[in-house]
Amino acid sequence: MKSLAKSRLRAAAAAAVTVALGCTALAAVPTAASAAGGPLAVQYRTGASGATADQSEPWLKVRNTGSGSVQLSDVKVRYYFKGDAVGEAYRFACSWAVKGCGNITGTFGTLAKPTATADRYLEIGFTSGAGSLAPGADTGDMQLRFYRANWQTLTQSDDYSFGAGSTAYGDWSKVTAQLGGATVWGTAPEGNDPTDPTDPTDPTDPTDPGEDGPALFDDFNYSSHSDPQIAAHGWSVRSNAGGPGVPGATWAPDKVTFATQSGNSIMNLETSTAGSGESTKQTEILTQSMKFRNGTYAARVKFNDAPKSGPDGDHLVQTFFTINDLKAPMADDYAEYDFEYLPNGGWGESGNILYTTSWETYRPDPWEAVNQHTESRQSYAGWHDLVVTIDNNAITYYIDGQLFGTHGAAYLPERGMSINFNQWLIDLAGQTSTTPRAYDQQVDYVLHVKDHVLTPAQVNAKVAAYRAAGTTFQDTVPAG
């Protein structure tokens, strides 16, 4: 039943560029949080100075004020604003940039502590193609804009980062810049500095793993896909036919292997093809039980942009997700929460893109989907810490300790789910060669803590505690 839920095409949901992020603005007085001075400065001007506008136009420059070169792929800039309506969806666009619009990304997020002038932010990032900034250099013009998905007029006069009088570039402290995850420029709305140690969403002690609760932890310390401990620990290595993926492909248990790297046991999922459905071998491992619901889910996953052998270019999907079965079209007790990385595009995308998607339900035929997603168009090759938390109010996604997206209460699960990893091909249109090629996705560990919302720092501490104790597997999550 789980495979049937995965078998529908996600093109309608994943190809969309709308990021729907909802948060109710709370009355609060904005004050300075943690203005930082460092190796970067951000200059701002507005291309649309009216109190209302068809779209907001924050034009930005990032300047290297330090003594060493800065890789732009390590830089994130946040522009803070107040949503025009609860659950409103926004879209980002780049009109022109010296560095090239293709090298600039824009994603939306919600603030942990909304204020009277901000409950959202637009985060600007850079791909590796943007290069670096030498000391004293800047990015040049970045003519950016965002607008309501329904193209209704937006109000920007009440937006924290907006400056009606800023019609020429000047240093602007109401946008923040992060370098390597640390805030080095600007002042966020009160309590929302991404690295502010007083942020109430952070633990008092960031190394404290928090209150214990029923938990699943697996270090994937197995000998092979046929190791009897895999089934004994509640996992199933998929071999049955069905979607998602290329018609005619098979799910190959023997392509799920285990090895040791840097002292940790690692699970490897290999997907291979020679350009036909019959030659395509995909991989998936999932829990047999659908007993997981609210709480914290975490995994350390290595995404790969390039194949380990053969020509590149296939429309590959590398994942970590939870899911249950769709009992009927548009059934309201369906749930699914995805990290999906497409290294070569697909679903209408031409390059690297990472999606997080929260599903309420769907209808396979005719296709209709009810979901919310956040995306980032950049390379995520390498190891990443993926965390998603589910409480009674929201679904919150983190990547490498940084907030990636928050999805609303409408998408919360009504019943339990399984935990899954898989790697599969959307189609064979990305690479039409008949030369064999193979791709790897690796997994270091998985953790679920029932009914407890952990910060990424607490997740890391909990995993470190398991490993220090020599614990490679634990499952105390009750069946019901």
CSV table of C-alpha atoms in Angstrom, one decimal:
chain,number,residue,atom,x,y,z
A,1,MET,CA,0.0,0.0,0.0
A,2,LYS,CA,2.9,2.3,0.7
A,3,SER,CA,4.3,1.8,-2.8
A,4,LEU,CA,0.8,2.6,-4.3
A,5,ALA,CA,0.9,5.9,-2.4
A,6,LYS,CA,4.2,6.7,-4.0
A,7,SER,CA,3.3,5.6,-7.4
A,8,ARG,CA,1.4,8.7,-8.5
A,9,LEU,CA,3.3,11.2,-10.5
A,10,ARG,CA,4.3,14.2,-8.4
A,11,ALA,CA,4.9,16.5,-11.4
A,12,ALA,CA,1.9,18.7,-10.7
A,13,ALA,CA,3.1,19.4,-7.2
A,14,ALA,CA,6.9,19.4,-7.5
A,15,ALA,CA,7.1,21.4,-10.8
A,16,ALA,CA,5.2,24.3,-9.2
A,17,VAL,CA,7.3,27.3,-8.2
A,18,THR,CA,4.9,28.6,-5.6
A,19,VAL,CA,6.2,28.4,-2.0
A,20,ALA,CA,3.1,28.6,0.3
A,21,LEU,CA,4.2,29.6,3.8
A,22,GLY,CA,1.7,30.5,6.4
A,23,CYS,CA,2.0,32.2,9.8
A,24,THR,CA,-0.3,34.4,11.8
A,25,ALA,CA,1.3,37.7,12.7
A,26,LEU,CA,1.4,38.4,16.4
A,27,ALA,CA,1.5,41.8,18.0
A,28,ALA,CA,5.0,42.6,19.2
A,29,VAL,CA,7.3,45.6,19.2
A,30,PRO,CA,10.3,45.1,16.9
A,31,THR,CA,13.6,45.9,18.5
A,32,ALA,CA,17.2,45.2,17.6
A,33,ALA,CA,18.2,41.6,18.1
A,34,SER,CA,21.8,41.0,17.4
A,35,ALA,CA,23.3,43.4,14.9
A,36,ALA,CA,26.6,42.0,13.7
A,37,GLY,CA,29.6,43.6,12.2
A,38,GLY,CA,31.9,41.3,10.1
A,39,PRO,CA,33.4,40.5,6.8
A,40,LEU,CA,30.2,41.4,4.8
A,41,ALA,CA,27.9,44.3,4.3
A,42,VAL,CA,24.6,44.5,2.4
A,43,GLN,CA,23.4,47.4,0.4
A,44,TYR,CA,19.8,47.9,-0.5
A,45,ARG,CA,17.5,50.0,-2.6
A,46,THR,CA,13.9,49.6,-3.6
A,47,GLY,CA,12.7,49.4,-7.2
A,48,ALA,CA,9.1,49.9,-6.0
A,49,SER,CA,8.8,52.6,-3.4
A,50,GLY,CA,5.0,52.8,-2.9
A,51,ALA,CA,3.3,51.7,0.3
A,52,THR,CA,1.5,49.1,-1.9
A,53,ALA,CA,2.7,47.6,-5.1
A,54,ASP,CA,2.1,44.8,-7.6
A,55,GLN,CA,5.4,43.3,-6.3
A,56,SER,CA,8.1,44.1,-3.8
A,57,GLU,CA,11.5,44.9,-5.4
A,58,PRO,CA,14.4,44.6,-3.0
A,59,TRP,CA,17.5,45.3,-5.0
A,60,LEU,CA,20.7,44.2,-3.2
A,61,LYS,CA,24.4,44.2,-3.3
A,62,VAL,CA,26.7,42.1,-1.0
A,63,ARG,CA,30.1,43.6,-0.4
A,64,ASN,CA,33.2,41.9,1.1
A,65,THR,CA,34.5,44.2,3.8
A,66,GLY,CA,37.0,41.7,5.1
A,67,SER,CA,40.6,40.9,4.3
A,68,GLY,CA,40.0,37.4,2.7
A,69,SER,CA,38.1,36.0,-0.2
A,70,VAL,CA,34.5,34.9,0.4
A,71,GLN,CA,32.7,32.1,-1.4
A,72,LEU,CA,29.3,33.4,-2.3
A,73,SER,CA,27.9,29.8,-2.0
A,74,ASP,CA,28.5,30.2,1.8
A,75,VAL,CA,26.4,33.4,2.0
A,76,LYS,CA,22.7,33.8,2.8
A,77,VAL,CA,20.9,37.1,2.9
A,78,ARG,CA,17.4,37.5,4.5
A,79,TYR,CA,14.8,40.2,3.7
A,80,TYR,CA,12.0,40.3,6.3
A,81,PHE,CA,8.4,41.1,5.6
A,82,LYS,CA,4.8,40.7,6.9
A,83,GLY,CA,2.5,38.3,5.0
A,84,ASP,CA,-0.5,39.9,3.4
A,85,ALA,CA,-2.8,37.1,4.5
A,86,VAL,CA,-2.7,33.9,6.6
A,87,GLY,CA,-1.5,31.0,4.4
A,88,GLU,CA,-0.5,33.4,1.6
A,89,ALA,CA,1.8,32.0,-1.1
A,90,TYR,CA,4.6,34.1,-2.7
A,91,ARG,CA,6.8,33.7,-5.7
A,92,PHE,CA,10.4,34.9,-6.1
A,93,ALA,CA,12.0,36.2,-9.3
A,94,CYS,CA,15.3,37.7,-10.4
A,95,SER,CA,14.9,40.4,-13.1
A,96,TRP,CA,18.7,41.0,-13.7
A,97,ALA,CA,21.9,40.4,-11.8
A,98,VAL,CA,25.6,41.0,-12.6
A,99,LYS,CA,26.3,37.5,-11.2
A,100,GLY,CA,23.6,36.0,-13.4
A,101,CYS,CA,20.1,35.2,-12.2
A,102,GLY,CA,20.8,31.5,-12.7
A,103,ASN,CA,23.3,31.8,-9.9
A,104,ILE,CA,20.9,33.3,-7.4
A,105,THR,CA,18.3,31.4,-5.4
A,106,GLY,CA,15.3,32.7,-3.4
A,107,THR,CA,13.3,30.7,-0.8
A,108,PHE,CA,10.7,31.8,1.7
A,109,GLY,CA,10.5,30.9,5.4
A,110,THR,CA,8.5,31.8,8.4
A,111,LEU,CA,9.8,33.4,11.6
A,112,ALA,CA,9.9,31.5,14.9
A,113,LYS,CA,8.8,34.7,16.7
A,114,PRO,CA,6.5,36.9,14.5
A,115,THR,CA,6.5,40.6,15.1
A,116,ALA,CA,4.2,43.5,14.1
A,117,THR,CA,6.3,44.0,10.9
A,118,ALA,CA,7.6,40.6,10.0
A,119,ASP,CA,6.4,37.0,10.1
A,120,ARG,CA,8.2,35.8,6.9
A,121,TYR,CA,11.5,36.2,5.2
A,122,LEU,CA,12.9,35.9,1.7
A,123,GLU,CA,16.3,34.2,1.8
A,124,ILE,CA,18.7,34.8,-1.0
A,125,GLY,CA,21.5,32.3,-1.7
A,126,PHE,CA,24.1,31.7,-4.4
A,127,THR,CA,25.1,28.7,-6.4
A,128,SER,CA,28.8,27.8,-6.8
A,129,GLY,CA,28.6,29.4,-10.2
A,130,ALA,CA,28.4,32.8,-8.5
A,131,GLY,CA,32.1,32.5,-7.6
A,132,SER,CA,33.8,34.4,-4.9
A,133,LEU,CA,34.2,38.0,-3.7
A,134,ALA,CA,37.7,39.4,-3.3
A,135,PRO,CA,38.3,41.9,-0.4
A,136,GLY,CA,36.6,45.1,-1.3
A,137,ALA,CA,34.5,43.6,-4.1
A,138,ASP,CA,30.7,43.4,-4.3
A,139,THR,CA,28.2,41.3,-6.2
A,140,GLY,CA,27.0,44.2,-8.3
A,141,ASP,CA,23.3,44.8,-8.9
A,142,MET,CA,20.8,42.0,-7.9
A,143,GLN,CA,17.5,43.3,-9.1
A,144,LEU,CA,15.2,40.9,-7.2
A,145,ARG,CA,11.4,40.8,-6.7
A,146,PHE,CA,8.7,38.8,-5.1
A,147,TYR,CA,4.9,38.9,-5.4
A,148,ARG,CA,1.7,37.2,-4.2
A,149,ALA,CA,1.0,34.0,-6.1
A,150,ASN,CA,-2.5,35.4,-6.9
A,151,TRP,CA,-1.0,38.6,-8.2
A,152,GLN,CA,-3.1,40.7,-5.8
A,153,THR,CA,-1.6,44.0,-4.6
A,154,LEU,CA,0.7,43.6,-1.6
A,155,THR,CA,1.3,46.0,1.2
A,156,GLN,CA,5.0,46.7,1.9
A,157,SER,CA,4.8,49.8,4.1
A,158,ASP,CA,4.5,47.5,7.1
A,159,ASP,CA,7.4,45.3,6.1
A,160,TYR,CA,10.4,45.2,8.5
A,161,SER,CA,13.1,45.4,5.7
A,162,PHE,CA,11.3,47.8,3.4
A,163,GLY,CA,12.7,51.3,3.0
A,164,ALA,CA,10.5,53.7,1.0
A,165,GLY,CA,13.1,56.3,0.9
A,166,SER,CA,15.9,54.0,-0.2
A,167,THR,CA,15.9,54.8,-3.9
A,168,ALA,CA,19.7,54.6,-4.2
A,169,TYR,CA,22.0,51.9,-2.8
A,170,GLY,CA,23.2,52.3,0.8
A,171,ASP,CA,24.1,50.1,3.7
A,172,TRP,CA,21.0,48.6,5.2
A,173,SER,CA,21.0,46.9,8.5
A,174,LYS,CA,17.4,45.6,8.3
A,175,VAL,CA,18.5,42.8,6.1
A,176,THR,CA,20.8,40.1,7.6
A,177,ALA,CA,23.7,38.3,6.0
A,178,GLN,CA,25.0,34.9,7.2
A,179,LEU,CA,28.4,33.5,6.3
A,180,GLY,CA,28.8,29.8,6.9
A,181,GLY,CA,25.7,29.9,9.1
A,182,ALA,CA,26.8,32.7,11.4
A,183,THR,CA,25.2,36.1,11.2
A,184,VAL,CA,27.8,38.7,10.2
A,185,TRP,CA,25.6,41.7,9.1
A,186,GLY,CA,22.3,43.3,10.1
A,187,THR,CA,19.7,43.1,12.7
A,188,ALA,CA,16.8,40.6,12.4
A,189,PRO,CA,13.3,41.3,13.9
A,190,GLU,CA,13.4,40.7,17.7
A,191,GLY,CA,14.2,37.1,18.7
A,192,ASN,CA,14.7,35.9,15.1
A,193,ASP,CA,18.4,36.2,14.5
A,194,PRO,CA,19.2,32.9,12.8
A,195,THR,CA,22.2,32.4,15.1
A,196,ASP,CA,20.9,34.4,18.1
A,197,PRO,CA,21.6,32.3,21.3
A,198,THR,CA,18.7,33.9,23.0
A,199,ASP,CA,16.2,32.7,20.3
A,200,PRO,CA,13.5,30.8,22.3
A,201,THR,CA,13.5,28.0,19.7
A,202,ASP,CA,17.1,27.2,20.7
A,203,PRO,CA,17.7,25.0,23.8
A,204,THR,CA,19.2,26.6,26.8
A,205,ASP,CA,22.1,24.2,26.4
A,206,PRO,CA,22.5,23.4,22.7
A,207,THR,CA,24.3,20.1,23.5
A,208,ASP,CA,21.4,18.9,25.8
A,209,PRO,CA,19.5,16.2,23.9
A,210,GLY,CA,16.4,17.1,25.7
A,211,GLU,CA,13.8,15.1,27.5
A,212,ASP,CA,13.8,11.4,26.6
A,213,GLY,CA,10.8,10.0,24.8
A,214,PRO,CA,10.1,6.8,22.9
A,215,ALA,CA,12.6,6.7,20.0
A,216,LEU,CA,13.8,4.9,17.0
A,217,PHE,CA,17.5,5.1,16.2
A,218,ASP,CA,19.3,3.1,13.6
A,219,ASP,CA,23.0,3.4,12.7
A,220,PHE,CA,22.5,1.0,9.8
A,221,ASN,CA,25.1,-1.4,11.1
A,222,TYR,CA,24.3,-4.4,8.9
A,223,SER,CA,26.2,-6.9,6.8
A,224,SER,CA,24.1,-6.9,3.6
A,225,HIS,CA,20.5,-6.5,2.4
A,226,SER,CA,19.8,-10.1,3.5
A,227,ASP,CA,21.0,-9.6,7.0
A,228,PRO,CA,18.2,-11.0,9.2
A,229,GLN,CA,18.6,-8.2,11.6
A,230,ILE,CA,17.2,-5.7,9.1
A,231,ALA,CA,13.8,-7.4,9.2
A,232,ALA,CA,14.1,-8.0,13.0
A,233,HIS,CA,14.6,-4.3,13.4
A,234,GLY,CA,11.4,-3.5,11.5
A,235,TRP,CA,12.8,-2.6,8.1
A,236,SER,CA,11.8,-4.0,4.6
A,237,VAL,CA,14.2,-3.8,1.6
A,238,ARG,CA,11.8,-3.3,-1.3
A,239,SER,CA,11.6,-5.9,-4.0
A,240,ASN,CA,7.9,-5.6,-5.1
A,241,ALA,CA,7.0,-3.9,-8.4
A,242,GLY,CA,5.3,-0.6,-8.9
A,243,GLY,CA,6.0,3.1,-8.8
A,244,PRO,CA,7.3,5.6,-8.5
A,245,GLY,CA,9.8,5.8,-11.4
A,246,VAL,CA,10.4,4.5,-14.9
A,247,PRO,CA,7.8,2.0,-16.2
A,248,GLY,CA,9.3,-1.4,-16.3
A,249,ALA,CA,12.0,-0.7,-13.7
A,250,THR,CA,12.5,-3.1,-10.8
A,251,TRP,CA,13.4,-2.5,-7.2
A,252,ALA,CA,16.6,-4.4,-6.5
A,253,PRO,CA,17.3,-5.4,-2.9
A,254,ASP,CA,20.9,-6.4,-3.7
A,255,LYS,CA,21.7,-2.8,-4.6
A,256,VAL,CA,21.2,-1.8,-0.9
A,257,THR,CA,24.6,-2.3,0.6
A,258,PHE,CA,26.5,-1.5,3.9
A,259,ALA,CA,30.0,-0.4,4.6
A,260,THR,CA,32.1,1.5,7.2
A,261,GLN,CA,33.3,5.1,6.6
A,262,SER,CA,35.3,7.1,9.1
A,263,GLY,CA,34.2,4.7,11.8
A,264,ASN,CA,30.5,4.9,11.1
A,265,SER,CA,28.4,2.3,9.3
A,266,ILE,CA,26.9,3.7,6.1
A,267,MET,CA,24.0,2.4,4.1
A,268,ASN,CA,24.3,2.9,0.3
A,269,LEU,CA,21.3,2.9,-2.2
A,270,GLU,CA,22.4,2.4,-5.8
A,271,THR,CA,20.2,3.1,-8.7
A,272,SER,CA,21.4,2.1,-12.2
A,273,THR,CA,20.1,2.1,-15.8
A,274,ALA,CA,21.2,1.5,-19.4
A,275,GLY,CA,18.5,3.7,-20.9
A,276,SER,CA,15.5,1.4,-20.8
A,277,GLY,CA,12.9,0.4,-18.2
A,278,GLU,CA,14.0,-3.2,-18.2
A,279,SER,CA,17.6,-2.2,-17.4
A,280,THR,CA,16.6,0.3,-14.6
A,281,LYS,CA,17.2,-0.9,-11.0
A,282,GLN,CA,15.9,1.3,-8.2
A,283,THR,CA,16.3,1.1,-4.5
A,284,GLU,CA,14.1,1.6,-1.4
A,285,ILE,CA,14.1,0.7,2.3
A,286,LEU,CA,11.2,1.4,4.6
A,287,THR,CA,9.8,0.6,8.0
A,288,GLN,CA,7.3,-2.2,8.0
A,289,SER,CA,5.2,-0.4,10.6
A,290,MET,CA,3.3,2.8,10.1
A,291,LYS,CA,3.5,3.8,13.8
A,292,PHE,CA,5.3,7.1,13.4
A,293,ARG,CA,3.4,10.4,13.7
A,294,ASN,CA,4.2,13.6,15.6
A,295,GLY,CA,7.7,14.3,16.9
A,296,THR,CA,11.2,14.7,15.3
A,297,TYR,CA,12.6,12.9,12.3
A,298,ALA,CA,16.2,13.2,11.4
A,299,ALA,CA,18.8,11.6,9.1
A,300,ARG,CA,22.2,12.3,7.8
A,301,VAL,CA,22.2,11.8,4.0
A,302,LYS,CA,24.7,12.2,1.3
A,303,PHE,CA,23.3,13.4,-2.0
A,304,ASN,CA,25.3,13.0,-5.2
A,305,ASP,CA,25.2,15.2,-8.3
A,306,ALA,CA,27.3,12.9,-10.5
A,307,PRO,CA,27.1,9.2,-11.2
A,308,LYS,CA,29.7,6.9,-9.8
A,309,SER,CA,30.1,5.5,-13.3
A,310,GLY,CA,28.8,6.2,-16.8
A,311,PRO,CA,27.3,9.4,-18.3
A,312,ASP,CA,25.5,11.9,-16.2
A,313,GLY,CA,22.2,13.6,-16.7
A,314,ASP,CA,19.4,11.3,-15.6
A,315,HIS,CA,16.3,12.7,-13.8
A,316,LEU,CA,17.1,11.2,-10.5
A,317,VAL,CA,15.3,11.6,-7.2
A,318,GLN,CA,17.1,11.0,-3.9
A,319,THR,CA,14.9,11.0,-0.8
A,320,PHE,CA,14.2,10.8,2.9
A,321,PHE,CA,10.4,10.8,3.8
A,322,THR,CA,7.5,9.6,5.8
A,323,ILE,CA,4.2,8.4,4.3
A,324,ASN,CA,1.1,6.4,4.8
A,325,ASP,CA,-1.4,4.9,2.3
A,326,LEU,CA,-4.1,6.7,0.4
A,327,LYS,CA,-7.3,4.8,1.3
A,328,ALA,CA,-9.4,6.7,-1.3
A,329,PRO,CA,-9.0,9.7,-3.6
A,330,MET,CA,-8.8,12.9,-1.6
A,331,ALA,CA,-8.9,11.0,1.7
A,332,ASP,CA,-8.2,13.4,4.4
A,333,ASP,CA,-6.2,11.0,6.6
A,334,TYR,CA,-3.4,10.7,4.1
A,335,ALA,CA,0.0,12.1,5.0
A,336,GLU,CA,3.5,12.4,3.5
A,337,TYR,CA,6.5,14.6,4.4
A,338,ASP,CA,9.4,14.6,1.9
A,339,PHE,CA,12.9,15.7,1.4
A,340,GLU,CA,13.5,15.2,-2.4
A,341,TYR,CA,16.7,16.2,-4.1
A,342,LEU,CA,16.9,16.2,-7.9
A,343,PRO,CA,20.5,16.6,-8.9
A,344,ASN,CA,19.8,16.9,-12.7
A,345,GLY,CA,16.4,18.5,-12.6
A,346,GLY,CA,13.1,16.9,-13.8
A,347,TRP,CA,9.4,17.8,-13.2
A,348,GLY,CA,10.0,20.8,-15.4
A,349,GLU,CA,13.2,21.9,-13.7
A,350,SER,CA,16.5,22.0,-15.6
A,351,GLY,CA,19.1,22.0,-12.8
A,352,ASN,CA,19.7,21.1,-9.1
A,353,ILE,CA,16.7,21.5,-6.9
A,354,LEU,CA,15.7,20.4,-3.4
A,355,TYR,CA,12.1,20.1,-2.4
A,356,THR,CA,10.5,19.7,1.0
A,357,THR,CA,6.8,18.9,0.6
A,358,SER,CA,4.0,18.3,3.1
A,359,TRP,CA,1.0,16.5,1.7
A,360,GLU,CA,-2.6,16.6,2.9
A,361,THR,CA,-4.1,14.4,0.2
A,362,TYR,CA,-4.4,13.9,-3.6
A,363,ARG,CA,-6.5,12.4,-6.4
A,364,PRO,CA,-4.6,10.3,-8.9
A,365,ASP,CA,-7.1,10.6,-11.8
A,366,PRO,CA,-7.9,13.3,-12.7
A,367,TRP,CA,-4.8,14.6,-10.9
A,368,GLU,CA,-5.5,16.9,-8.0
A,369,ALA,CA,-3.0,17.6,-5.1
A,370,VAL,CA,-3.3,19.4,-1.8
A,371,ASN,CA,0.2,20.1,-0.5
A,372,GLN,CA,2.6,22.8,0.5
A,373,HIS,CA,6.3,22.9,-0.5
A,374,THR,CA,9.5,24.8,-0.2
A,375,GLU,CA,12.3,24.6,-2.7
A,376,SER,CA,15.9,25.7,-3.2
A,377,ARG,CA,17.6,25.7,-6.6
A,378,GLN,CA,21.2,24.9,-5.9
A,379,SER,CA,23.6,21.9,-5.5
A,380,TYR,CA,23.2,19.9,-2.4
A,381,ALA,CA,25.9,17.4,-3.2
A,382,GLY,CA,27.6,16.0,-0.1
A,383,TRP,CA,26.5,15.1,3.4
A,384,HIS,CA,23.6,16.9,4.9
A,385,ASP,CA,21.7,16.8,8.3
A,386,LEU,CA,18.0,16.6,7.5
A,387,VAL,CA,15.4,17.3,10.2
A,388,VAL,CA,11.7,17.6,10.1
A,389,THR,CA,9.6,18.2,13.2
A,390,ILE,CA,5.8,17.8,13.5
A,391,ASP,CA,3.8,19.1,16.4
A,392,ASN,CA,0.2,20.2,16.8
A,393,ASN,CA,0.7,23.4,14.9
A,394,ALA,CA,3.1,23.0,12.0
A,395,ILE,CA,5.6,20.9,10.1
A,396,THR,CA,9.1,22.5,10.2
A,397,TYR,CA,12.1,21.4,7.9
A,398,TYR,CA,15.8,22.1,8.7
A,399,ILE,CA,18.9,21.4,6.6
A,400,ASP,CA,22.3,21.5,8.3
A,401,GLY,CA,20.8,23.2,11.3
A,402,GLN,CA,19.2,26.0,9.4
A,403,LEU,CA,15.4,26.6,9.0
A,404,PHE,CA,14.4,25.6,5.4
A,405,GLY,CA,10.6,25.8,5.5
A,406,THR,CA,7.6,25.8,7.7
A,407,HIS,CA,4.2,24.3,6.5
A,408,GLY,CA,0.9,25.0,8.1
A,409,ALA,CA,-1.5,23.1,10.4
A,410,ALA,CA,-3.7,22.0,7.4
A,411,TYR,CA,-1.0,19.5,6.5
A,412,LEU,CA,-0.6,17.8,9.9
A,413,PRO,CA,-0.9,13.9,10.0
A,414,GLU,CA,-4.1,12.3,11.2
A,415,ARG,CA,-2.6,8.8,11.6
A,416,GLY,CA,0.8,7.0,11.6
A,417,MET,CA,3.3,6.7,8.8
A,418,SER,CA,6.3,4.7,7.8
A,419,ILE,CA,9.9,6.0,7.5
A,420,ASN,CA,11.5,5.6,4.0
A,421,PHE,CA,14.6,6.2,1.9
A,422,ASN,CA,14.6,5.6,-1.8
A,423,GLN,CA,16.4,6.6,-5.0
A,424,TRP,CA,14.7,6.4,-8.4
A,425,LEU,CA,14.4,7.8,-11.9
A,426,ILE,CA,11.5,10.0,-12.9
A,427,ASP,CA,12.0,9.2,-16.6
A,428,LEU,CA,14.7,8.5,-19.1
A,429,ALA,CA,14.5,11.9,-20.9
A,430,GLY,CA,17.4,13.5,-19.0
A,431,GLN,CA,20.0,11.1,-20.5
A,432,THR,CA,19.1,9.0,-23.5
A,433,SER,CA,22.4,7.0,-23.8
A,434,THR,CA,22.3,3.2,-23.6
A,435,THR,CA,25.7,3.3,-21.8
A,436,PRO,CA,25.2,1.8,-18.3
A,437,ARG,CA,25.4,4.3,-15.4
A,438,ALA,CA,24.9,4.1,-11.7
A,439,TYR,CA,24.2,6.6,-8.9
A,440,ASP,CA,24.6,6.4,-5.2
A,441,GLN,CA,22.7,7.9,-2.2
A,442,GLN,CA,24.2,7.2,1.2
A,443,VAL,CA,22.6,7.3,4.7
A,444,ASP,CA,24.5,7.5,8.0
A,445,TYR,CA,21.7,7.1,10.5
A,446,VAL,CA,18.0,7.7,11.1
A,447,LEU,CA,16.3,9.0,14.3
A,448,HIS,CA,12.7,9.5,15.3
A,449,VAL,CA,11.7,10.8,18.8
A,450,LYS,CA,8.0,10.4,19.4
A,451,ASP,CA,6.0,13.5,20.4
A,452,HIS,CA,9.1,15.6,21.2
A,453,VAL,CA,10.2,18.5,19.0
A,454,LEU,CA,14.0,18.6,19.1
A,455,THR,CA,16.2,21.3,17.7
A,456,PRO,CA,18.9,20.3,15.2
A,457,ALA,CA,21.5,20.8,18.0
A,458,GLN,CA,19.6,18.4,20.2
A,459,VAL,CA,19.4,15.9,17.4
A,460,ASN,CA,23.2,15.9,17.0
A,461,ALA,CA,23.6,15.6,20.8
A,462,LYS,CA,21.2,12.6,21.0
A,463,VAL,CA,22.9,10.8,18.1
A,464,ALA,CA,26.4,11.5,19.6
A,465,ALA,CA,25.1,10.0,22.9
A,466,TYR,CA,23.9,6.8,21.2
A,467,ARG,CA,27.2,6.4,19.5
A,468,ALA,CA,29.2,7.1,22.7
A,469,ALA,CA,27.2,4.4,24.4
A,470,GLY,CA,27.9,2.0,21.5
A,471,THR,CA,24.2,1.8,20.6
A,472,THR,CA,23.6,0.9,17.0
A,473,PHE,CA,19.9,0.3,17.2
A,474,GLN,CA,17.0,1.1,19.5
A,475,ASP,CA,13.3,1.1,19.0
A,476,THR,CA,11.0,2.0,21.9
A,477,VAL,CA,8.3,3.6,19.9
A,478,PRO,CA,5.0,1.8,20.8
A,479,ALA,CA,3.1,0.0,18.0
A,480,GLY,CA,-0.2,1.8,18.4
